[in-house]
Short mmCIF file of C-alpha atoms and ligand atoms in Angstrom, two decimals:
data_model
loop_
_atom_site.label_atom_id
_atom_site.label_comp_id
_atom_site.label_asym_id
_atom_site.label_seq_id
_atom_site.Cartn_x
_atom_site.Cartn_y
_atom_site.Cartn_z
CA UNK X 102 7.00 22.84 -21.10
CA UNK X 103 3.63 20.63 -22.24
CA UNK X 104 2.93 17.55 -20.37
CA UNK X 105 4.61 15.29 -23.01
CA UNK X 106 7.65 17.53 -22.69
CA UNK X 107 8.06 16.86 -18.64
CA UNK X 108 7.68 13.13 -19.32
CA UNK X 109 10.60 12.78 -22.20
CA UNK X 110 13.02 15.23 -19.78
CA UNK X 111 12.06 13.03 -16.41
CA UNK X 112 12.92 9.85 -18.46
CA UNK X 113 16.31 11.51 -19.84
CA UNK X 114 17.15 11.94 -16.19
CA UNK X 115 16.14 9.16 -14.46
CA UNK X 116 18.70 7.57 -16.72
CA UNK X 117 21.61 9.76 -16.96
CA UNK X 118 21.56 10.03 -12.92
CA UNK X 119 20.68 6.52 -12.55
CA UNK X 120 17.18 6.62 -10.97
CA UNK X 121 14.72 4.03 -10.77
CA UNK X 122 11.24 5.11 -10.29
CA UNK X 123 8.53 2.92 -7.95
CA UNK X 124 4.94 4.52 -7.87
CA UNK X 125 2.13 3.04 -6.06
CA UNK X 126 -0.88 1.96 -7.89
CA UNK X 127 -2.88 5.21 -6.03
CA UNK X 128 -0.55 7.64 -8.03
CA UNK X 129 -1.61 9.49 -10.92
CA UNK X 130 -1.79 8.04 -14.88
CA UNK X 131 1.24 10.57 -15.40
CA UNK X 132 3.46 9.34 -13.27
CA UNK X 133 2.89 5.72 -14.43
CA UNK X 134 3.76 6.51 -17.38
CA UNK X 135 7.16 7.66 -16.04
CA UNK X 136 7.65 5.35 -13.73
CA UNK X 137 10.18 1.96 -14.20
CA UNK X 138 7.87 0.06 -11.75
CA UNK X 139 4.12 0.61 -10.70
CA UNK X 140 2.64 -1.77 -7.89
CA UNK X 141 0.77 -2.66 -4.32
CA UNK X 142 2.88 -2.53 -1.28
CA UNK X 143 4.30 -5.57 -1.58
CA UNK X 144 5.14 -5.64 -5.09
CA UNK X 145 7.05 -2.48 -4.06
CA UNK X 146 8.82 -4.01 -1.21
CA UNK X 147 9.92 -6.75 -3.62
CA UNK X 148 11.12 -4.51 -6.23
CA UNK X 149 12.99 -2.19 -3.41
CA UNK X 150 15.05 -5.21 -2.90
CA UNK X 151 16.05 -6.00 -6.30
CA UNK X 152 16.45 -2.53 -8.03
CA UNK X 153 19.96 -1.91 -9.47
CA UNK X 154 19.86 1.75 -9.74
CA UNK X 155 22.09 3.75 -6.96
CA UNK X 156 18.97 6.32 -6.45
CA UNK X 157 15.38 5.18 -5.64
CA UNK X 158 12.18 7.57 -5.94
CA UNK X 159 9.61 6.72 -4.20
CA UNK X 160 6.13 7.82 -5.41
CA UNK X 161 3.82 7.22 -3.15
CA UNK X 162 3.99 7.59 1.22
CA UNK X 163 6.60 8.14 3.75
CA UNK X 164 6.20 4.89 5.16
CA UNK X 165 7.21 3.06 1.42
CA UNK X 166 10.42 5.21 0.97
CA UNK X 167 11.29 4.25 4.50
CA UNK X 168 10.86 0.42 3.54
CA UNK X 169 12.91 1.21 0.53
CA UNK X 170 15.85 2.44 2.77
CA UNK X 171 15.26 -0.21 5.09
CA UNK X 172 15.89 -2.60 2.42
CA UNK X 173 18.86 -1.12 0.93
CA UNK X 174 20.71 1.42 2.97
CA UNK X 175 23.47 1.62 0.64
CA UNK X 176 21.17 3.41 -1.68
CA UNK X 177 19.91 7.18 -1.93
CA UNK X 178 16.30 6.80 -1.12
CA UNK X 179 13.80 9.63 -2.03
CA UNK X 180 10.52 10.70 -1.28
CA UNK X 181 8.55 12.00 -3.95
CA UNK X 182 6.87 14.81 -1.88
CA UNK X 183 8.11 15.89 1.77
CA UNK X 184 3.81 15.59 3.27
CA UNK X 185 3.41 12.59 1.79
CA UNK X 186 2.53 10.45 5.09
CA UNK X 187 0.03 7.74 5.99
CA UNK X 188 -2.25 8.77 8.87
CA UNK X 189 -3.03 5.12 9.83
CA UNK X 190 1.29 4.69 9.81
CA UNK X 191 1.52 7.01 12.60
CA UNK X 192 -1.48 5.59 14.68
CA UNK X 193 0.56 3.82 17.15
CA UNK X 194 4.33 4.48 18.68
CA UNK X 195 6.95 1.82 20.45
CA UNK X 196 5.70 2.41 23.80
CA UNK X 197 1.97 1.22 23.00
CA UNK X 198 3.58 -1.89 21.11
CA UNK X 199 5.71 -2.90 24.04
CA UNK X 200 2.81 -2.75 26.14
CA UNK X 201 0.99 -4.72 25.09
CA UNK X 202 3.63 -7.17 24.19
CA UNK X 203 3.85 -7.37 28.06
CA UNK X 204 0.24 -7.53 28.22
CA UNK X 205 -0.29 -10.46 25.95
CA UNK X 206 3.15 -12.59 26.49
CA UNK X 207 3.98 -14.99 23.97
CA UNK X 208 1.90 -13.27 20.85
CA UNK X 209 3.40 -12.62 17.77
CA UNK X 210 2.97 -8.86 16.53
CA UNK X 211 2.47 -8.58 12.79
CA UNK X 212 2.41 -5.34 11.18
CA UNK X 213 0.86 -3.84 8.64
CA UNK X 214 3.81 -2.44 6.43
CA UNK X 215 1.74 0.65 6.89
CA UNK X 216 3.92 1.53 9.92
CA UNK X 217 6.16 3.44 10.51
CA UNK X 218 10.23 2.46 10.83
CA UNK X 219 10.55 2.95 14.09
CA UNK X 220 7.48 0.99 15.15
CA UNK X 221 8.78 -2.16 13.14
CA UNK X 222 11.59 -2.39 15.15
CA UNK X 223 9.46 -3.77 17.65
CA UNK X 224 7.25 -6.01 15.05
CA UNK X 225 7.76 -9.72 14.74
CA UNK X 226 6.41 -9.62 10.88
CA UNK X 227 5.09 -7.36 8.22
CA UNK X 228 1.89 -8.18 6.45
CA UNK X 229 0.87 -6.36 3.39
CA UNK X 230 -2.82 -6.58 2.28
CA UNK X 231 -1.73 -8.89 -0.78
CA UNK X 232 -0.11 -11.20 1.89
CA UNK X 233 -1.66 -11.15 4.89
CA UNK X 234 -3.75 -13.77 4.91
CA UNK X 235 -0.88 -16.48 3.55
CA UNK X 236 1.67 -15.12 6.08
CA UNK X 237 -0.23 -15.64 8.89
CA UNK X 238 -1.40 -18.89 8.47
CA UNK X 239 2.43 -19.32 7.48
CA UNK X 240 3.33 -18.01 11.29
CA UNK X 241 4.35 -20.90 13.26
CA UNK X 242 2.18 -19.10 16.61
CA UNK X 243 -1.12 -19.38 16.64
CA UNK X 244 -1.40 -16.53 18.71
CA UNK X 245 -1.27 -12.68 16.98
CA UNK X 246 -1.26 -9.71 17.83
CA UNK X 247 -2.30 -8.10 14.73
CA UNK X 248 -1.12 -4.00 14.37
CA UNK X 249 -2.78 -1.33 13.31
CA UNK X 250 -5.56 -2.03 10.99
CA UNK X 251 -8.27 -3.89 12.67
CA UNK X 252 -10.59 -3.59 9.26
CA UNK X 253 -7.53 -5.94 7.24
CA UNK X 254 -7.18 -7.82 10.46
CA UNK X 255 -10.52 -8.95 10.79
CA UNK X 256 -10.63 -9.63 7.10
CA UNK X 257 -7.72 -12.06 7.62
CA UNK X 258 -9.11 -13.61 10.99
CA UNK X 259 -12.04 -14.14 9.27
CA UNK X 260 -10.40 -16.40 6.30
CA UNK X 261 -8.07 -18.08 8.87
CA UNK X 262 -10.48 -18.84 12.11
CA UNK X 263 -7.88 -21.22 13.51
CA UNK X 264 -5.65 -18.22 14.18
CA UNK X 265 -6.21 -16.44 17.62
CA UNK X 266 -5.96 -13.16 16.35
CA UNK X 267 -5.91 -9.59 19.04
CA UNK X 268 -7.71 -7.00 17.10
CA UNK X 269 -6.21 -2.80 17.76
CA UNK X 270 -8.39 0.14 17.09
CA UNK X 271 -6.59 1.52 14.17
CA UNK X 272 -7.38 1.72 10.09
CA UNK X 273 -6.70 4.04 7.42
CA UNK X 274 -9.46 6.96 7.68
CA UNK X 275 -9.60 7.09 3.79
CA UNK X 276 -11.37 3.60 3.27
CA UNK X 277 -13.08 3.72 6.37
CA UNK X 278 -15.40 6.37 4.38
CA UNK X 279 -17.07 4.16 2.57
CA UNK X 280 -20.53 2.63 4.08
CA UNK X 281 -22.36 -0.27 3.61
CA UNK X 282 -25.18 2.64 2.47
CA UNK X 283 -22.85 3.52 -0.36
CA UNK X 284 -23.05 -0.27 -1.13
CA UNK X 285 -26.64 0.08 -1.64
CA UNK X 286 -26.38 2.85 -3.69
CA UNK X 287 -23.94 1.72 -5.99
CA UNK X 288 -25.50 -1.47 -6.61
CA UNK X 289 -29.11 -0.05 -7.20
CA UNK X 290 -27.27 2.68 -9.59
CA UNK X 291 -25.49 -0.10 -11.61
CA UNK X 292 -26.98 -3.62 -10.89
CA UNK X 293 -25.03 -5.43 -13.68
CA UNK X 294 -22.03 -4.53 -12.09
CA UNK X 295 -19.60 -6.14 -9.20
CA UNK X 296 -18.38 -4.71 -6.21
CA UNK X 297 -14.48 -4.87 -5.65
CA UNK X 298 -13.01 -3.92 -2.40
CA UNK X 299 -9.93 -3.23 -0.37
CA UNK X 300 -9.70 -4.97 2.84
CA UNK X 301 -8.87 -1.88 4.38
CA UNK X 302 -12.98 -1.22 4.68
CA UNK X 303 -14.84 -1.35 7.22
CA UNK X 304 -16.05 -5.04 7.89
CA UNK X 305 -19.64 -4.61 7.07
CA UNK X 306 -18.42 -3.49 4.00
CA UNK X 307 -16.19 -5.79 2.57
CA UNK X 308 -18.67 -8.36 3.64
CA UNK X 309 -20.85 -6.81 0.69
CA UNK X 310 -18.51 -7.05 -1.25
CA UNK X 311 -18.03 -9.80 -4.18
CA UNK X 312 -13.99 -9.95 -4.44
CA UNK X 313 -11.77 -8.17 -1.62
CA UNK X 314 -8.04 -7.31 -2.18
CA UNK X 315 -5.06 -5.46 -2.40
CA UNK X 316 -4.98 -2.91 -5.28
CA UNK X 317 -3.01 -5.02 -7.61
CA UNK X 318 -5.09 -7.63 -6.82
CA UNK X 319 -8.62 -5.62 -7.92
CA UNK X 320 -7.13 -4.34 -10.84
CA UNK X 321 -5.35 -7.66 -11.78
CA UNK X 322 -9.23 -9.45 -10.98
CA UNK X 323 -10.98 -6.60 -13.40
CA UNK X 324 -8.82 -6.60 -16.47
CA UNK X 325 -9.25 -10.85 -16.35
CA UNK X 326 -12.92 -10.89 -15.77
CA UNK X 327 -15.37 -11.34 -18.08
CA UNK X 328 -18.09 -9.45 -16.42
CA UNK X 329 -17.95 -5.68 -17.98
CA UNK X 330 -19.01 -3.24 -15.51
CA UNK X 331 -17.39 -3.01 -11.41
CA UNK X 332 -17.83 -0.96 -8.58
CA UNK X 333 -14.74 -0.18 -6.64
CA UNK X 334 -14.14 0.03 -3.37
CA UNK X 335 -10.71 1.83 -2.91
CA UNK X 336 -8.85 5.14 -3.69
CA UNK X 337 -10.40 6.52 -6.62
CA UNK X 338 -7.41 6.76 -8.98
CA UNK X 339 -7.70 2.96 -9.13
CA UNK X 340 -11.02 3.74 -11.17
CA UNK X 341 -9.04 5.89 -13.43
CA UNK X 342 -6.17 3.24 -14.24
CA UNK X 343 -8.55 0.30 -14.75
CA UNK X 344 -10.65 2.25 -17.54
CA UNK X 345 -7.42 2.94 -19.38
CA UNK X 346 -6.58 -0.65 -18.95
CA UNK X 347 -10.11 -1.58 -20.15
CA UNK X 348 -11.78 0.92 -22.04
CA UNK X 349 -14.16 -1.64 -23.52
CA UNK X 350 -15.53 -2.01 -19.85
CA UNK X 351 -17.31 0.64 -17.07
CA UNK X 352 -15.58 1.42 -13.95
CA UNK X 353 -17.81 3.37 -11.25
CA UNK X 354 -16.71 4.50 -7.85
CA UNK X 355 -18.05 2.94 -4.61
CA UNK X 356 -17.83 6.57 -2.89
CA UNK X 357 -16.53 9.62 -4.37
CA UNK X 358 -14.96 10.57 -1.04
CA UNK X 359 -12.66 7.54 -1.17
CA UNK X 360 -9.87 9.96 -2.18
CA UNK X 361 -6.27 9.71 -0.39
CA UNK X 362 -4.95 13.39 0.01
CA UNK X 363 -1.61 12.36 0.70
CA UNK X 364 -1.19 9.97 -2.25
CA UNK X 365 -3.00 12.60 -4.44
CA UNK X 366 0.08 15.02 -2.66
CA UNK X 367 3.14 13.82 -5.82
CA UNK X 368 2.46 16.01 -9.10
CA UNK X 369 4.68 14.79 -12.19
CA UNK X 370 6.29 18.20 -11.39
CA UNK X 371 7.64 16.92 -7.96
CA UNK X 372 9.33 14.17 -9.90
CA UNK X 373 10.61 15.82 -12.49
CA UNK X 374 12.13 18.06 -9.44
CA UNK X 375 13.51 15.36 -7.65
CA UNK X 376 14.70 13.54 -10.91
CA UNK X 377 16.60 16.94 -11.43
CA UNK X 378 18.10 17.06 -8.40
CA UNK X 379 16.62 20.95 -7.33
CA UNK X 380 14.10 19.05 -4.75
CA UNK X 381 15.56 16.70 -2.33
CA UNK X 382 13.34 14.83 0.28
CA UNK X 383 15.94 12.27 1.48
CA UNK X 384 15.15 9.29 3.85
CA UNK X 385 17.41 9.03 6.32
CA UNK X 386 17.31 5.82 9.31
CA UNK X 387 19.90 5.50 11.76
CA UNK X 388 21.86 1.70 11.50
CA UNK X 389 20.08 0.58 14.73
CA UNK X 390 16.47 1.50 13.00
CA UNK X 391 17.45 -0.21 10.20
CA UNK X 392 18.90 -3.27 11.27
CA UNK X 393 15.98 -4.26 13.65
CA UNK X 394 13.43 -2.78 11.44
CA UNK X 395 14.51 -4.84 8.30
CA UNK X 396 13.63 -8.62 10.62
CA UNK X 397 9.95 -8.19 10.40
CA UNK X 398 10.38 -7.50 6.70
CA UNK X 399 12.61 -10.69 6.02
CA UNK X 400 10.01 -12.65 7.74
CA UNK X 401 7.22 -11.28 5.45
CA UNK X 402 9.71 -12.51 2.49
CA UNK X 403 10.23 -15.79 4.05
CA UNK X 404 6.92 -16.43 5.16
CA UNK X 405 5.62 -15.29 2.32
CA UNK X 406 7.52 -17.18 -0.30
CA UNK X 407 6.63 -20.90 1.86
P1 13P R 851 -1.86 -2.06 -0.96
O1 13P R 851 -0.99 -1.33 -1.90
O2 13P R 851 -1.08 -3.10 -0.26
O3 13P R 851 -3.09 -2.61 -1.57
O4 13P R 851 -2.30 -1.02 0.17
C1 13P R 851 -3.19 -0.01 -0.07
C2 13P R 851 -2.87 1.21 0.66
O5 13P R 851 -3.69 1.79 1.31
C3 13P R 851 -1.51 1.69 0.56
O6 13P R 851 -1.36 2.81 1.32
FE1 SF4 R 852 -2.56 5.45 4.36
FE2 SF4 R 852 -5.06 4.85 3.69
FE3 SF4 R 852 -3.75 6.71 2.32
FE4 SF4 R 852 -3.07 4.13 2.09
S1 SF4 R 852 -4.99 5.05 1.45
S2 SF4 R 852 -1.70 5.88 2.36
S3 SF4 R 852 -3.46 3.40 4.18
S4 SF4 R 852 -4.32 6.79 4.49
#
């Protein structure tokens, strides 16, 4: 079977077995091309909600499909490929976020919806990185405890100083690669060109940075600028996407180690499998989970749509 081939049968079967396909912007050019819906977190979470299909496949990480489910637990919710996980989702557990709920009463904990399920269900709110900063100057307390990413979180208590925001020592290990060194480097290697970043960096470097955001955001910010040459500071497939997008402009990577392993994990063979029904990585929450995971999430939605 070529390439091509795979793509026509996966799009056959998504259809006759009534499966829509999400894929987050770090997946591959192949499977955008096969997928009903590509997006940033929160675009995802939206789209979770609305999708009419009985079957969702996720491409992208554990924590995603499990938002999916949360969402809508009538629906068959798939994984794209069984390691798929996020290391930073799986930084903290229950027991850490209920102490220091005791430690710090009256805070609101907001989560970055790179968490697991089972450590929203003690969240007060989800944040993605495209929202974060409106829904927490939407959150009627001024006092947060913000969970796990303290790189996004200082990002956002930086744009919002009012805020009294607690700071954890978590982040995901994939953008905390980059340097403010590789910064340097970039920018002496291509001075006509501007530096995009995701929040997720470190500080220091988004701070170098001349437009931080989610990865819809960056991509959204490079196709509509007139400037013709950008630097960019998240996973590397983003690089990839935006010079199909815009081959009349250069796209150069702020580090060449900026590479997630686990979204790298789904092959268009893994969805073809699961579209086929021979590979089967079902999510699977009990009621409880689901119910008290899916409040932080409706808060994101109504905060975020003030
Ligand atoms: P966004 O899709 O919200 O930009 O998040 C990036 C990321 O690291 C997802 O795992
Ligand atoms: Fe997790 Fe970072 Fe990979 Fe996103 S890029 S899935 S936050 S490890």
């Amino acid at each position: 079977m070529t390439v091509q081939e795979m793509k026509n049968e996966i799009i056959r079967l998504k259809k006759e077995n009534d499966i829509c396909i999400l894929a987050h912007a770090y997946q591959s050019h192949d499977i955008f091309e096969v997928a009903d819906f590509i997006g940033d977190s929160y675009g995802l979470s939206e789209k979770a909600a609305s999708a009419k299909e009985k079957t969702i496949l996720m491409c992208g990480v554990r924590f995603m499909a499990e938002t999916v489910k949360i969402l809508s637990p009538e629906k068959t919710v798939l994984l794209s490929h069984t390691d798929a996980g996020c290391p930073m989702a799986e930084q903290m557990d229950k027991e850490l976020i209920l102490q220091l709920k005791e430690k710090y009463p009256g805070y609101t904990v907001a989560a970055y919806i790179n968490t697991t399920a089972e450590l929203k269900t003690v969240c007060d709110v989800c944040v993605t990185s495209s929202s974060a900063v409106k829904i927490i100057r939407n959150i009627e307390n001024d006092n947060i405890l913000f969970i796990p990413d303290c790189n996004l979180g200082e990002w956002v208590a930086d744009t919002i100083p009012e805020k009294n925001i607690k700071l954890f020592n978590g982040g995901c290990p994939t953008h905390l690669r980059i340097s403010p060194a590789d910064v340097k480097r970039a920018r002496a290697a291509h001075p006509d060109a501007i530096v995009l970043v995701h929040p997720e960096c470190r500080p220091e470097v988004t701070k170098m940075a001349d437009f931080a955001g989610s990865t819809t955001e960056i991509m959204d910010y490079a196709v509509k600028s007139e400037h013709k040459e950008f630097i960019i500071g998240t996973e590397n497939s983003i690089v990839e996407h935006l010079q199909y997008s815009c081959p009349d402009k250069l796209f150069f990577a702020l580090s060449k180690d900026c590479v997630c392993h686990n979204m790298r994990l789904t092959t268009l063979g893994d969805v073809y499998n699961a579209v086929s029904g021979r590979v089967r990585e079902e999510i699977s929450l009990d009621a409880e989970t689901i119910k008290l995971a899916k409040h932080p999430i409706d808060e994101m939605h109504r905060l975020g749509s003030m």
